[in-house]
CSV table of C-alpha atoms in Angstrom, one decimal:
chain,number,residue,atom,x,y,z
A,13,MET,CA,4.1,49.5,16.2
A,14,THR,CA,4.0,46.4,13.8
A,15,LYS,CA,7.7,47.2,12.7
A,16,ILE,CA,8.6,47.3,16.5
A,17,ILE,CA,7.1,43.9,17.0
A,18,THR,CA,8.7,42.5,13.9
A,19,ALA,CA,12.1,43.8,14.9
A,20,ILE,CA,11.6,42.3,18.4
A,21,THR,CA,10.7,39.1,16.9
A,22,LEU,CA,13.6,38.9,14.5
A,23,PHE,CA,15.9,39.8,17.4
A,24,ILE,CA,14.5,36.9,19.6
A,25,CYS,CA,14.5,34.6,16.4
A,26,SER,CA,18.1,35.4,16.1
A,27,LEU,CA,19.0,34.9,19.7
A,28,LEU,CA,17.3,31.3,19.6
A,29,SER,CA,19.1,30.6,16.6
A,30,ALA,CA,22.6,31.5,18.1
A,31,GLN,CA,21.9,29.7,21.0
A,32,THR,CA,20.8,26.6,19.0
A,33,GLN,CA,24.1,27.1,16.8
A,34,PHE,CA,26.2,27.2,20.2
A,35,GLU,CA,24.4,24.1,21.5
A,36,GLN,CA,25.0,22.2,18.4
A,37,GLY,CA,28.5,23.2,18.0
A,38,MET,CA,29.5,22.3,21.7
A,39,GLY,CA,27.6,18.9,21.0
A,40,LYS,CA,29.7,18.3,17.8
A,41,ALA,CA,32.9,19.2,20.1
A,42,PHE,CA,32.0,16.8,22.7
A,43,GLY,CA,31.3,14.0,20.1
A,44,LEU,CA,34.9,14.4,18.7
A,45,TRP,CA,36.3,14.5,22.1
A,46,LYS,CA,34.6,11.4,23.2
A,47,GLU,CA,35.8,9.7,19.9
A,48,GLY,CA,39.4,10.6,20.9
A,49,LYS,CA,39.8,13.2,18.1
A,50,ASN,CA,41.3,15.6,20.6
A,51,THR,CA,42.9,17.9,17.9
A,52,GLU,CA,39.8,18.3,16.2
A,53,ALA,CA,37.7,19.0,19.3
A,54,SER,CA,40.2,21.5,20.3
A,55,ALA,CA,39.6,23.3,17.1
A,56,MET,CA,36.0,23.2,17.1
A,57,PHE,CA,36.0,24.5,20.8
A,58,GLU,CA,38.2,27.3,19.3
A,59,ARG,CA,35.6,28.1,16.6
A,60,ILE,CA,32.8,28.5,19.0
A,61,ALA,CA,34.9,30.6,21.3
A,62,SER,CA,35.8,33.0,18.6
A,63,ALA,CA,32.1,33.2,17.5
A,64,ASP,CA,30.8,33.4,21.1
A,65,LYS,CA,32.6,35.7,23.5
A,66,THR,CA,30.0,35.6,26.4
A,67,SER,CA,30.4,31.9,27.7
A,68,TYR,CA,33.8,30.8,29.3
A,69,LEU,CA,32.8,27.2,28.3
A,70,PRO,CA,34.2,27.1,24.7
A,71,ASN,CA,37.6,28.3,25.9
A,72,TYR,CA,37.5,26.4,29.2
A,73,TYR,CA,37.1,23.2,27.2
A,74,VAL,CA,40.0,24.2,24.6
A,75,ALA,CA,42.2,24.3,27.9
A,76,LEU,CA,40.8,21.1,29.5
A,77,VAL,CA,41.1,19.2,26.0
A,78,ASN,CA,44.8,20.3,25.7
A,79,THR,CA,45.7,20.0,29.3
A,80,THR,CA,44.3,16.3,29.5
A,81,SER,CA,46.2,15.5,26.3
A,82,ALA,CA,49.2,16.8,27.8
A,83,PHE,CA,49.2,14.1,30.6
A,84,ALA,CA,49.2,11.2,28.1
A,85,GLU,CA,51.7,12.7,25.7
A,86,LYS,CA,55.5,11.7,26.0
A,87,ASP,CA,57.1,13.9,23.7
A,88,LYS,CA,58.2,16.9,25.5
A,89,SER,CA,58.0,19.5,22.6
A,90,LYS,CA,54.2,18.5,22.1
A,91,VAL,CA,53.4,18.8,25.8
A,92,ASP,CA,54.9,22.4,25.5
A,93,LEU,CA,52.5,23.3,22.8
A,94,LEU,CA,49.5,21.8,24.4
A,95,LEU,CA,49.9,23.4,27.5
A,96,THR,CA,51.0,26.6,26.1
A,97,LYS,CA,47.7,26.7,24.1
A,98,ALA,CA,45.8,25.8,27.5
A,99,GLN,CA,47.3,28.7,29.2
A,100,ASP,CA,46.7,31.2,26.7
A,101,VAL,CA,43.0,30.5,26.3
A,102,LEU,CA,42.7,30.2,30.2
A,103,ASP,CA,44.2,33.5,30.6
A,104,VAL,CA,41.6,35.0,28.3
A,105,GLU,CA,38.9,33.9,30.6
A,106,PHE,CA,40.7,35.0,33.7
A,107,ILE,CA,40.8,38.5,32.3
A,108,LYS,CA,36.8,38.3,32.0
A,109,ASP,CA,36.3,36.7,35.3
A,110,GLN,CA,38.4,36.2,38.4
A,111,ASN,CA,35.6,34.7,40.4
A,112,ASN,CA,35.1,31.4,38.5
A,113,SER,CA,35.8,28.4,40.8
A,114,GLU,CA,36.4,26.2,37.9
A,115,LEU,CA,39.1,28.2,36.0
A,116,TYR,CA,41.3,27.8,39.1
A,117,VAL,CA,40.6,24.2,39.2
A,118,LEU,CA,41.7,23.9,35.6
A,119,GLN,CA,44.7,26.4,36.3
A,120,ALA,CA,45.8,23.8,39.0
A,121,LEU,CA,45.3,20.9,36.8
A,122,LEU,CA,47.3,22.5,34.0
A,123,TYR,CA,50.2,23.2,36.4
A,124,THR,CA,50.0,19.5,37.7
A,125,ALA,CA,50.6,18.5,34.0
A,126,TRP,CA,53.8,20.5,34.0
A,127,VAL,CA,54.9,18.8,37.2
A,128,VAL,CA,53.9,15.5,35.9
A,129,GLN,CA,56.0,16.2,32.5
A,130,ASP,CA,59.1,16.8,34.6
A,131,PRO,CA,58.8,16.4,38.4
A,132,MET,CA,62.3,17.0,39.2
A,133,THR,CA,62.5,20.4,37.7
A,134,ASN,CA,58.8,21.5,38.1
A,135,ALA,CA,57.4,20.0,41.3
A,136,GLN,CA,59.2,22.7,43.4
A,137,LYS,CA,58.2,25.4,40.8
A,138,TYR,CA,54.5,24.5,40.6
A,139,SER,CA,53.5,23.0,43.7
A,140,GLY,CA,52.7,26.1,45.6
A,141,LYS,CA,50.6,27.5,42.8
A,142,ILE,CA,48.5,24.3,42.5
A,143,MET,CA,47.8,24.3,46.2
A,144,GLU,CA,47.0,28.2,46.0
A,145,ASN,CA,44.6,27.9,42.7
A,146,TYR,CA,42.7,24.8,44.6
A,147,ALA,CA,42.3,27.1,47.8
A,148,LYS,CA,41.2,29.8,45.6
A,149,ALA,CA,38.6,27.5,43.7
A,150,LYS,CA,37.2,26.2,47.3
A,151,THR,CA,37.2,29.8,48.8
A,152,LEU,CA,34.8,30.8,45.6
A,153,ASN,CA,32.7,27.6,45.7
A,154,PRO,CA,33.2,25.1,48.9
A,155,ASN,CA,30.9,22.7,47.1
A,156,ASN,CA,33.0,22.3,44.1
A,157,PRO,CA,33.7,18.6,44.1
A,158,ARG,CA,36.5,19.2,41.5
A,159,ALA,CA,38.3,21.6,43.8
A,160,VAL,CA,38.1,19.4,46.9
A,161,PHE,CA,39.1,16.4,45.2
A,162,GLY,CA,41.8,18.0,43.1
A,163,GLU,CA,43.4,19.4,46.1
A,164,ALA,CA,43.4,16.2,48.1
A,165,ASP,CA,44.6,14.1,45.0
A,166,TYR,CA,47.6,16.2,44.2
A,167,GLN,CA,48.6,15.8,47.9
A,168,LEU,CA,47.8,12.0,47.8
A,169,GLY,CA,50.0,11.9,44.6
A,170,GLY,CA,52.9,13.2,46.4
A,171,ALA,CA,52.5,11.5,49.9
A,172,LYS,CA,55.1,9.0,49.5
A,173,TRP,CA,57.8,11.6,48.9
A,174,THR,CA,56.3,14.3,51.6
A,175,GLY,CA,55.3,11.5,54.1
A,176,VAL,CA,52.1,13.4,54.9
A,177,ASP,CA,49.3,11.6,56.8
A,178,THR,CA,47.0,10.4,54.1
A,179,LYS,CA,43.9,9.9,56.4
A,180,PRO,CA,42.7,13.4,56.1
A,181,LEU,CA,43.4,13.6,52.6
A,182,CYS,CA,41.3,10.4,52.1
A,183,ALA,CA,38.6,12.0,54.3
A,184,GLN,CA,38.4,15.1,51.7
A,185,VAL,CA,38.1,12.2,48.9
A,186,ASP,CA,35.1,10.9,50.5
A,187,LYS,CA,33.9,14.5,50.9
A,188,ALA,CA,34.6,15.0,47.2
A,189,VAL,CA,32.4,12.1,46.1
A,190,GLU,CA,29.6,13.0,48.3
A,191,LEU,CA,29.7,16.5,46.6
A,192,PHE,CA,29.6,14.9,43.0
A,193,ALA,CA,26.5,13.1,44.2
A,194,THR,CA,24.6,16.5,45.1
A,195,PHE,CA,26.5,18.9,42.4
A,196,LYS,CA,24.2,20.3,39.9
A,197,PRO,CA,25.9,22.0,36.9
A,198,GLU,CA,24.8,25.4,35.8
A,199,THR,CA,24.2,24.3,32.2
A,200,PRO,CA,24.1,21.3,30.2
A,201,PHE,CA,27.5,22.0,29.0
A,202,SER,CA,29.1,23.4,32.5
A,203,PRO,CA,31.8,21.3,34.0
A,204,LYS,CA,30.7,17.7,35.7
A,205,TRP,CA,34.0,15.6,35.2
A,206,GLY,CA,36.1,14.0,37.9
A,207,LEU,CA,33.6,11.5,39.6
A,208,GLU,CA,35.4,8.5,38.0
A,209,ARG,CA,38.8,9.6,39.3
A,210,ALA,CA,37.3,10.4,42.6
A,211,LEU,CA,36.1,7.0,43.0
A,212,GLU,CA,39.5,5.4,41.9
A,213,ALA,CA,41.3,7.3,44.6
A,214,GLN,CA,38.7,6.5,47.1
A,215,LYS,CA,39.3,2.7,46.4
A,216,ASN,CA,43.0,3.4,46.7
A,217,CYS,CA,42.4,5.0,49.9
A,218,LYS,CA,40.8,1.8,51.3
A,219,LYS,CA,43.6,-0.6,50.2
């Protein structure tokens, strides 16, 4: 009986230790990202992902870091590398779970990065996929502020070319801002980004 209790205690301790290592690693990776060390942050998230196959978050942040980096990158070959890496790890998480609203939001954002890189070539190719992914994200979680805002923001970005009425889109931006106020992330590391961009879009809507 003592052996069983000892074994259980050791198992619980190992779980707590693993959890602590995960939290420490994630904290360090976020710190690097905040410092603008995107490559180092991505590498740290990758290491965490290889050590912990249970959480989607490390690979999610590998994809998010590389996708957001691509928006600011001017070198086409570097953009290709960043977005390919992002897509590879996102595909890994989609295989595990096709019902995660956040993954579809990120997939839409990744496709948007391709459009921004080369609008003339990629807008027609990816616009439909972007809207499909936001629609799926909203179906899975209608209260996901990133899904509501992302869908409206993408359409607002193209409004001057498509000529769509922006009032309903601006109403969706307002809704997203309200959702951000009540949104509660599942864990300390769960996605909670997007409010600043939504507030900026809200200001532009009122101009």
